[in-house]
Short mmCIF file of C-alpha atoms in Angstrom, two decimals:
data_model
loop_
_atom_site.label_atom_id
_atom_site.label_comp_id
_atom_site.label_asym_id
_atom_site.label_seq_id
_atom_site.Cartn_x
_atom_site.Cartn_y
_atom_site.Cartn_z
CA UNK J 1 92.63 107.76 57.55
CA UNK J 2 93.20 111.38 58.21
CA UNK J 3 94.71 112.63 61.51
CA UNK J 4 92.36 114.37 63.93
CA UNK J 5 92.38 118.15 63.75
CA UNK J 6 93.50 119.77 67.06
CA UNK J 7 91.86 122.85 68.49
CA UNK J 8 94.73 125.31 68.32
CA UNK J 9 93.23 127.98 70.53
CA UNK J 10 92.67 125.51 73.40
CA UNK J 11 96.16 123.92 73.21
CA UNK J 12 98.19 127.13 72.90
CA UNK J 13 99.80 128.70 76.03
CA UNK J 14 97.67 131.46 77.54
CA UNK J 15 98.71 134.95 76.52
CA UNK J 16 99.23 137.25 79.54
CA UNK J 17 97.34 140.49 79.65
CA UNK J 18 99.39 143.54 78.78
CA UNK J 19 100.69 145.44 81.82
CA UNK J 20 100.12 149.18 81.82
CA UNK J 21 103.32 151.23 81.61
CA UNK J 22 102.61 153.14 84.80
CA UNK J 23 102.21 149.83 86.66
CA UNK J 24 105.68 148.70 85.53
CA UNK J 25 107.28 151.94 86.58
CA UNK J 26 105.45 151.99 89.91
CA UNK J 27 105.18 148.57 91.60
CA UNK J 28 102.86 150.12 94.17
CA UNK J 29 100.15 150.48 91.52
CA UNK J 30 99.11 146.81 91.93
CA UNK J 31 99.17 147.00 95.74
CA UNK J 32 97.15 150.17 95.86
CA UNK J 33 100.04 152.21 97.33
CA UNK J 34 100.56 155.92 96.82
CA UNK J 35 102.97 156.80 94.03
CA UNK J 36 103.49 160.46 94.98
CA UNK J 37 107.07 161.63 95.41
CA UNK J 38 107.99 162.44 99.02
CA UNK J 39 107.77 166.14 99.76
CA UNK J 40 110.95 168.03 100.59
CA UNK J 41 111.06 168.87 104.32
CA UNK J 42 110.69 172.47 105.36
CA UNK J 43 113.58 174.51 106.67
CA UNK J 44 112.68 174.02 110.32
CA UNK J 45 112.10 170.27 109.98
CA UNK J 46 115.30 169.83 107.99
CA UNK J 47 117.30 171.84 110.53
CA UNK J 48 115.95 169.68 113.37
CA UNK J 49 116.85 166.51 111.48
CA UNK J 50 120.40 167.74 110.90
CA UNK J 51 120.67 168.79 114.56
CA UNK J 52 119.53 165.35 115.67
CA UNK J 53 122.13 163.73 113.45
CA UNK J 54 124.85 165.98 114.89
CA UNK J 55 123.86 165.18 118.48
CA UNK J 56 123.60 161.43 117.96
CA UNK J 57 126.90 161.31 116.08
CA UNK J 58 128.80 163.35 118.68
CA UNK J 59 127.62 161.63 121.86
CA UNK J 60 128.85 158.30 120.52
CA UNK J 61 132.41 159.48 119.98
CA UNK J 62 135.23 158.99 122.46
CA UNK J 63 136.32 162.60 122.04
CA UNK J 64 132.98 163.84 123.39
CA UNK J 65 133.17 161.58 126.45
CA UNK J 66 136.80 162.45 127.13
CA UNK J 67 136.30 166.21 126.72
CA UNK J 68 133.29 166.10 129.03
CA UNK J 69 135.24 164.25 131.71
CA UNK J 70 138.15 166.69 131.37
CA UNK J 71 135.89 169.74 131.77
CA UNK J 72 134.12 168.26 134.78
CA UNK J 73 137.46 167.29 136.30
CA UNK J 74 138.95 170.76 135.86
CA UNK J 75 135.98 172.48 137.49
CA UNK J 76 135.87 169.97 140.33
CA UNK J 77 139.60 170.37 140.94
CA UNK J 78 139.22 174.16 141.00
CA UNK J 79 136.47 173.93 143.62
CA UNK J 80 138.51 171.58 145.79
CA UNK J 81 141.55 173.84 145.43
CA UNK J 82 139.38 176.79 146.44
CA UNK J 83 138.28 174.91 149.54
CA UNK J 84 141.91 174.19 150.43
CA UNK J 85 143.00 177.79 149.84
CA UNK J 86 140.09 179.22 151.79
CA UNK J 87 141.35 177.23 154.70
CA UNK J 88 138.74 175.09 156.35
CA UNK J 89 139.82 174.95 160.04
CA UNK J 90 142.73 177.40 160.55
CA UNK J 91 142.87 177.20 164.34
CA UNK J 92 146.14 176.29 166.01
CA UNK J 93 146.00 173.88 168.95
CA UNK J 94 148.11 175.14 171.89
CA UNK J 95 148.72 173.40 175.21
CA UNK J 96 148.28 175.64 178.26
CA UNK J 97 148.81 175.15 181.97
CA UNK J 98 146.84 176.87 184.74
CA UNK J 99 149.24 179.81 184.76
CA UNK J 100 148.99 180.54 180.98
CA UNK J 101 145.37 179.70 180.16
CA UNK J 102 144.41 183.36 180.07
CA UNK J 103 146.95 184.18 177.35
CA UNK J 104 144.89 182.58 174.57
CA UNK J 105 141.53 183.91 175.73
CA UNK J 106 139.95 185.92 172.93
CA UNK J 107 142.26 184.61 170.21
CA UNK J 108 139.93 183.20 167.51
CA UNK J 109 142.69 181.32 165.69
CA UNK J 110 143.99 179.55 168.81
CA UNK J 111 142.48 176.50 170.49
CA UNK J 112 143.56 175.91 174.09
CA UNK J 113 144.29 172.36 175.24
CA UNK J 114 144.56 172.07 179.02
CA UNK J 115 147.58 170.37 180.57
CA UNK J 116 148.22 169.68 184.23
CA UNK J 117 151.77 171.04 184.33
CA UNK J 118 154.77 171.90 182.17
CA UNK J 119 155.85 168.28 181.73
CA UNK J 120 152.34 167.28 180.54
CA UNK J 121 152.29 170.21 178.13
CA UNK J 122 155.70 169.23 176.72
CA UNK J 123 154.50 165.66 176.26
CA UNK J 124 151.51 166.86 174.22
CA UNK J 125 153.91 168.69 171.93
CA UNK J 126 156.09 165.59 171.50
CA UNK J 127 153.02 163.44 170.73
CA UNK J 128 151.87 165.84 168.03
CA UNK J 129 148.59 166.59 169.82
CA UNK J 130 149.33 170.34 169.79
CA UNK J 131 151.50 172.64 167.72
CA UNK J 132 153.14 174.25 170.75
CA UNK J 133 152.72 174.84 174.47
CA UNK J 134 152.65 177.95 176.65
CA UNK J 135 154.36 177.58 180.02
CA UNK J 136 155.04 180.24 182.68
CA UNK J 137 158.50 181.73 183.30
CA UNK J 138 160.12 184.80 184.92
CA UNK J 139 160.35 186.91 181.74
CA UNK J 140 158.57 190.22 181.13
CA UNK J 141 155.74 188.45 179.30
CA UNK J 142 155.42 185.86 182.01
CA UNK J 143 155.44 182.85 179.66
CA UNK J 144 157.48 181.12 176.99
CA UNK J 145 156.64 178.86 174.02
CA UNK J 146 157.62 175.18 173.81
CA UNK J 147 157.84 173.85 170.24
CA UNK J 148 159.09 170.57 168.76
CA UNK J 149 161.60 171.25 165.96
CA UNK J 150 160.75 174.64 164.43
CA UNK J 151 159.51 178.02 165.54
CA UNK J 152 155.67 178.25 165.39
CA UNK J 153 155.45 181.46 163.40
CA UNK J 154 151.66 181.49 163.30
CA UNK J 155 151.45 181.24 167.08
CA UNK J 156 154.07 183.96 167.53
CA UNK J 157 152.15 186.22 165.17
CA UNK J 158 148.89 185.55 167.01
CA UNK J 159 150.44 186.42 170.38
CA UNK J 160 152.21 189.52 169.07
CA UNK J 161 150.70 192.99 169.45
CA UNK J 162 149.93 194.29 165.96
CA UNK J 163 148.60 197.71 164.97
CA UNK J 164 145.16 197.95 163.38
CA UNK J 165 145.22 198.12 159.58
CA UNK J 166 142.57 200.07 157.65
CA UNK J 167 142.26 199.35 153.91
CA UNK J 168 141.15 202.29 151.81
CA UNK J 169 140.04 200.05 148.92
CA UNK J 170 139.39 196.61 150.40
CA UNK J 171 138.97 193.65 148.07
CA UNK J 172 135.84 191.54 148.46
CA UNK J 173 137.48 188.35 147.21
CA UNK J 174 140.70 186.52 147.92
CA UNK J 175 143.34 186.78 145.18
CA UNK J 176 143.75 183.01 144.85
CA UNK J 177 140.00 182.47 144.68
CA UNK J 178 139.60 185.26 142.13
CA UNK J 179 142.24 183.66 139.93
CA UNK J 180 140.66 180.20 140.16
CA UNK J 181 137.17 181.47 139.30
CA UNK J 182 138.51 183.53 136.38
CA UNK J 183 140.50 180.53 135.18
CA UNK J 184 137.41 178.30 135.43
CA UNK J 185 135.16 180.59 133.40
CA UNK J 186 137.83 181.18 130.76
CA UNK J 187 138.87 177.56 130.42
CA UNK J 188 135.35 176.15 130.14
CA UNK J 189 134.48 178.66 127.42
CA UNK J 190 137.76 178.07 125.57
CA UNK J 191 137.56 174.27 125.55
CA UNK J 192 133.87 174.10 124.65
CA UNK J 193 133.92 176.77 121.95
CA UNK J 194 137.13 175.60 120.30
CA UNK J 195 136.24 171.90 120.55
CA UNK J 196 132.74 172.09 119.11
CA UNK J 197 133.75 174.82 116.67
CA UNK J 198 136.46 172.58 115.26
CA UNK J 199 133.92 169.76 115.02
CA UNK J 200 131.59 171.94 112.95
CA UNK J 201 134.45 173.01 110.69
CA UNK J 202 135.75 169.48 110.12
CA UNK J 203 132.26 168.16 109.39
CA UNK J 204 131.68 170.92 106.83
CA UNK J 205 134.97 170.31 105.02
CA UNK J 206 134.59 166.52 105.06
CA UNK J 207 131.16 166.80 103.46
CA UNK J 208 132.58 169.04 100.75
CA UNK J 209 135.65 166.90 100.15
CA UNK J 210 133.63 163.68 99.82
CA UNK J 211 130.88 165.37 97.77
CA UNK J 212 128.31 164.25 100.33
CA UNK J 213 127.15 167.84 100.57
CA UNK J 214 125.75 167.58 97.04
CA UNK J 215 123.45 164.77 98.15
CA UNK J 216 122.49 166.65 101.30
CA UNK J 217 121.60 169.82 99.43
CA UNK J 218 119.35 167.80 97.11
CA UNK J 219 117.11 167.22 100.14
CA UNK J 220 118.03 169.86 102.72
CA UNK J 221 118.33 173.61 102.05
CA UNK J 222 121.78 175.02 102.76
CA UNK J 223 120.49 177.36 105.46
CA UNK J 224 118.78 174.44 107.18
CA UNK J 225 122.03 172.46 107.02
CA UNK J 226 123.91 175.35 108.63
CA UNK J 227 121.20 175.89 111.25
CA UNK J 228 121.14 172.19 112.11
CA UNK J 229 124.89 172.02 112.62
CA UNK J 230 124.86 175.08 114.87
CA UNK J 231 121.76 173.96 116.75
CA UNK J 232 123.00 170.43 117.39
CA UNK J 233 126.45 171.43 118.58
CA UNK J 234 125.02 174.32 120.61
CA UNK J 235 122.72 171.89 122.38
CA UNK J 236 125.68 169.66 123.25
CA UNK J 237 127.82 172.57 124.42
CA UNK J 238 124.95 174.05 126.44
CA UNK J 239 124.26 170.68 128.03
CA UNK J 240 127.88 170.33 129.05
CA UNK J 241 128.02 173.85 130.48
CA UNK J 242 124.75 173.47 132.38
CA UNK J 243 125.98 170.16 133.75
CA UNK J 244 129.22 171.77 134.88
CA UNK J 245 127.30 174.58 136.60
CA UNK J 246 125.08 172.06 138.40
CA UNK J 247 128.09 170.02 139.46
CA UNK J 248 129.79 173.18 140.75
CA UNK J 249 126.79 174.03 142.91
CA UNK J 250 126.70 170.51 144.34
CA UNK J 251 130.47 170.46 144.95
CA UNK J 252 130.40 173.84 146.71
CA UNK J 253 127.58 172.63 148.93
CA UNK J 254 129.34 169.35 149.78
CA UNK J 255 132.66 171.08 150.57
CA UNK J 256 130.89 173.52 152.88
CA UNK J 257 131.66 176.62 150.82
CA UNK J 258 128.21 178.13 151.31
CA UNK J 259 129.54 181.68 151.37
CA UNK J 260 131.28 181.15 148.03
CA UNK J 261 128.14 179.58 146.60
CA UNK J 262 126.19 182.65 147.62
CA UNK J 263 128.41 184.97 145.59
CA UNK J 264 129.08 182.51 142.74
CA UNK J 265 125.48 181.40 142.12
CA UNK J 266 124.35 184.43 140.10
CA UNK J 267 127.57 184.63 138.02
CA UNK J 268 127.17 180.93 137.15
CA UNK J 269 123.65 181.50 135.82
CA UNK J 270 124.78 184.49 133.78
CA UNK J 271 127.74 182.51 132.47
CA UNK J 272 125.44 179.79 131.11
CA UNK J 273 123.24 182.40 129.38
CA UNK J 274 126.17 184.33 127.90
CA UNK J 275 127.87 181.10 126.90
CA UNK J 276 124.87 179.90 124.88
CA UNK J 277 124.62 183.08 122.82
CA UNK J 278 128.38 183.50 122.51
CA UNK J 279 128.81 179.93 121.33
CA UNK J 280 126.21 180.40 118.58
CA UNK J 281 128.15 183.49 117.49
CA UNK J 282 131.45 181.63 117.22
CA UNK J 283 129.86 178.49 115.73
CA UNK J 284 128.47 180.56 112.86
CA UNK J 285 131.94 181.90 112.12
CA UNK J 286 133.48 178.42 112.30
CA UNK J 287 130.94 177.01 109.82
CA UNK J 288 131.16 179.93 107.41
CA UNK J 289 134.97 179.92 107.49
CA UNK J 290 135.17 176.18 106.86
CA UNK J 291 132.85 176.40 103.86
CA UNK J 292 135.50 178.43 102.04
CA UNK J 293 137.84 175.45 101.67
CA UNK J 294 137.51 171.93 100.25
CA UNK J 295 140.50 170.16 101.78
CA UNK J 296 141.24 169.26 105.39
CA UNK J 297 144.79 170.57 104.89
CA UNK J 298 143.43 174.12 104.53
CA UNK J 299 141.21 174.11 107.63
CA UNK J 300 143.80 175.42 110.08
CA UNK J 301 144.65 178.34 107.84
CA UNK J 302 141.09 179.48 107.34
CA UNK J 303 140.20 179.02 111.04
CA UNK J 304 143.12 181.05 112.35
CA UNK J 305 141.16 184.33 112.85
CA UNK J 306 138.25 182.69 114.67
CA UNK J 307 140.65 180.68 116.83
CA UNK J 308 142.21 183.96 117.90
CA UNK J 309 138.78 185.27 118.86
CA UNK J 310 138.17 182.07 120.85
CA UNK J 311 141.44 182.01 122.78
CA UNK J 312 141.78 185.75 123.47
CA UNK J 313 139.16 185.88 126.30
CA UNK J 314 140.93 183.08 128.16
CA UNK J 315 144.34 184.74 128.18
CA UNK J 316 142.88 188.16 128.94
CA UNK J 317 140.93 186.96 131.96
CA UNK J 318 143.88 184.92 133.27
CA UNK J 319 146.44 187.72 133.04
CA UNK J 320 144.17 190.72 133.71
CA UNK J 321 141.60 189.40 136.21
CA UNK J 322 142.72 192.14 138.62
CA UNK J 323 142.49 194.92 136.03
CA UNK J 324 139.05 196.48 136.18
CA UNK J 325 139.51 198.49 132.96
CA UNK J 326 140.36 195.39 130.90
CA UNK J 327 137.49 193.39 132.42
CA UNK J 328 135.04 196.19 131.69
CA UNK J 329 136.03 196.31 128.03
CA UNK J 330 135.88 192.52 127.83
CA UNK J 331 132.36 192.44 129.26
CA UNK J 332 131.00 194.57 126.39
CA UNK J 333 132.96 193.08 123.47
CA UNK J 334 130.71 190.30 122.06
CA UNK J 335 133.49 187.72 121.64
CA UNK J 336 134.77 188.09 125.23
CA UNK J 337 131.56 189.04 127.07
CA UNK J 338 130.73 185.38 127.96
CA UNK J 339 133.86 185.37 130.13
CA UNK J 340 134.37 189.00 131.12
CA UNK J 341 130.88 189.76 132.44
CA UNK J 342 130.52 186.69 134.72
CA UNK J 343 133.95 187.44 136.23
CA UNK J 344 132.93 191.05 136.93
CA UNK J 345 129.68 189.85 138.49
CA UNK J 346 131.65 187.50 140.73
CA UNK J 347 133.99 190.30 141.78
CA UNK J 348 131.02 192.58 142.44
CA UNK J 349 132.24 195.35 140.13
CA UNK J 350 129.25 195.30 137.72
CA UNK J 351 125.94 196.98 138.51
CA UNK J 352 122.60 195.26 137.82
CA UNK J 353 121.96 196.77 134.37
CA UNK J 354 125.37 196.02 132.84
CA UNK J 355 124.82 192.30 132.10
CA UNK J 356 121.51 193.16 130.42
CA UNK J 357 123.16 195.71 128.14
CA UNK J 358 126.10 193.41 127.38
CA UNK J 359 123.71 190.54 126.59
CA UNK J 360 121.68 192.77 124.25
CA UNK J 361 124.86 193.78 122.40
CA UNK J 362 125.86 190.12 122.15
CA UNK J 363 122.46 189.03 120.81
CA UNK J 364 122.37 191.77 118.15
CA UNK J 365 125.92 190.92 117.05
CA UNK J 366 125.09 187.20 116.93
CA UNK J 367 122.03 187.78 114.72
CA UNK J 368 124.09 189.91 112.32
CA UNK J 369 126.92 187.38 112.19
CA UNK J 370 124.48 184.50 111.58
CA UNK J 371 122.95 186.37 108.62
CA UNK J 372 126.38 187.09 107.15
CA UNK J 373 127.62 183.57 107.87
CA UNK J 374 124.58 181.99 106.20
CA UNK J 375 125.24 184.07 103.10
CA UNK J 376 128.86 182.93 102.95
CA UNK J 377 127.95 179.32 103.70
CA UNK J 378 125.25 179.18 101.03
CA UNK J 379 127.41 180.68 98.28
CA UNK J 380 130.60 178.71 98.90
CA UNK J 381 129.35 175.29 100.00
CA UNK J 382 129.24 173.80 96.48
CA UNK J 383 132.50 175.34 95.33
CA UNK J 384 135.09 172.57 95.06
CA UNK J 385 138.74 173.26 94.45
CA UNK J 386 141.04 176.01 95.70
CA UNK J 387 140.12 178.21 98.63
CA UNK J 388 137.28 180.61 97.95
CA UNK J 389 138.10 184.23 98.64
CA UNK J 390 135.82 185.90 101.14
CA UNK J 391 135.67 189.09 99.12
CA UNK J 392 134.59 187.14 96.07
CA UNK J 393 131.76 185.45 97.96
CA UNK J 394 130.46 188.69 99.42
CA UNK J 395 130.48 190.42 96.03
CA UNK J 396 128.55 187.62 94.33
CA UNK J 397 124.93 188.41 93.52
#
């Protein structure tokens, strides 16, 4: 008896349908998803993305928090020191008896404290309630001074007859206050510009050294990368400076230095404006200079010229804040104008049109430096190895 014949087609395993090649390469074909390649972001969008990355990265670092606290502390200390130097209540309390009460009449820096007699006046001096006491005697003046353990020179000077002094060129500001304000403007600009400038330089070199820049340039144009770095760090620096200015206004109000606030308010606003443009100028130089090297060991060498431009305004304004000629030159030189012009405005030696002219010169210089810096940055960013010569980059076509 013959074996039954099986139906081969029914018993065989089902053969899967062939998969189109484009479906294998693109899994989204089955799900109905788009298979188009993502478009490369434009220059503006890419620059904003880089700026956002710079801001988010910086605000999370301890160095940013510490530098911010240091800047705020320096400015606050300067304001408090200014309040102490300006004096607060400078009146001297003096005990007087009925026979000497008229001696202190009309003296603005003396406060009379009545005592019944000489013994009561002497007791007030011993208790520290008054600095000294005026009691009658038989001398030509008709009174003498009782003091505890040292001669009250301020009281003696107040009671002495002094000739009137006329100043031919009076100064509108106190020397100590002028120095503190000049120091504040110079130090804030120095710390912010050098700190964020060094951050831009280190970020640029690290990206070159690790070859990350090659991946970035595959998605982001080089000019957008440069613009994003400058924009992000400028936003952080501007935020710090604006915060410092706001804190200074509040501190001056709280410490009762309304007169100082009246003359410092306008210079503070101009300082913030000049600082923003001046920082962009220096940041462009920091980024372009750093793009010339590929190793962190070479950063200090290539940044030496721009560091000189950053530190020079500070030392000039500290040592020559009383030299009008030096301050005038500083206020028109783009690299020192963010410090020189606000100091001149505080001292009242600049007329209304000078900050406008100085700002225009600074803006034009910044635009030119940004264009030159972008050219250097673009041509040297992918060059790995020894330091790229600036002359070689500028000659390249």
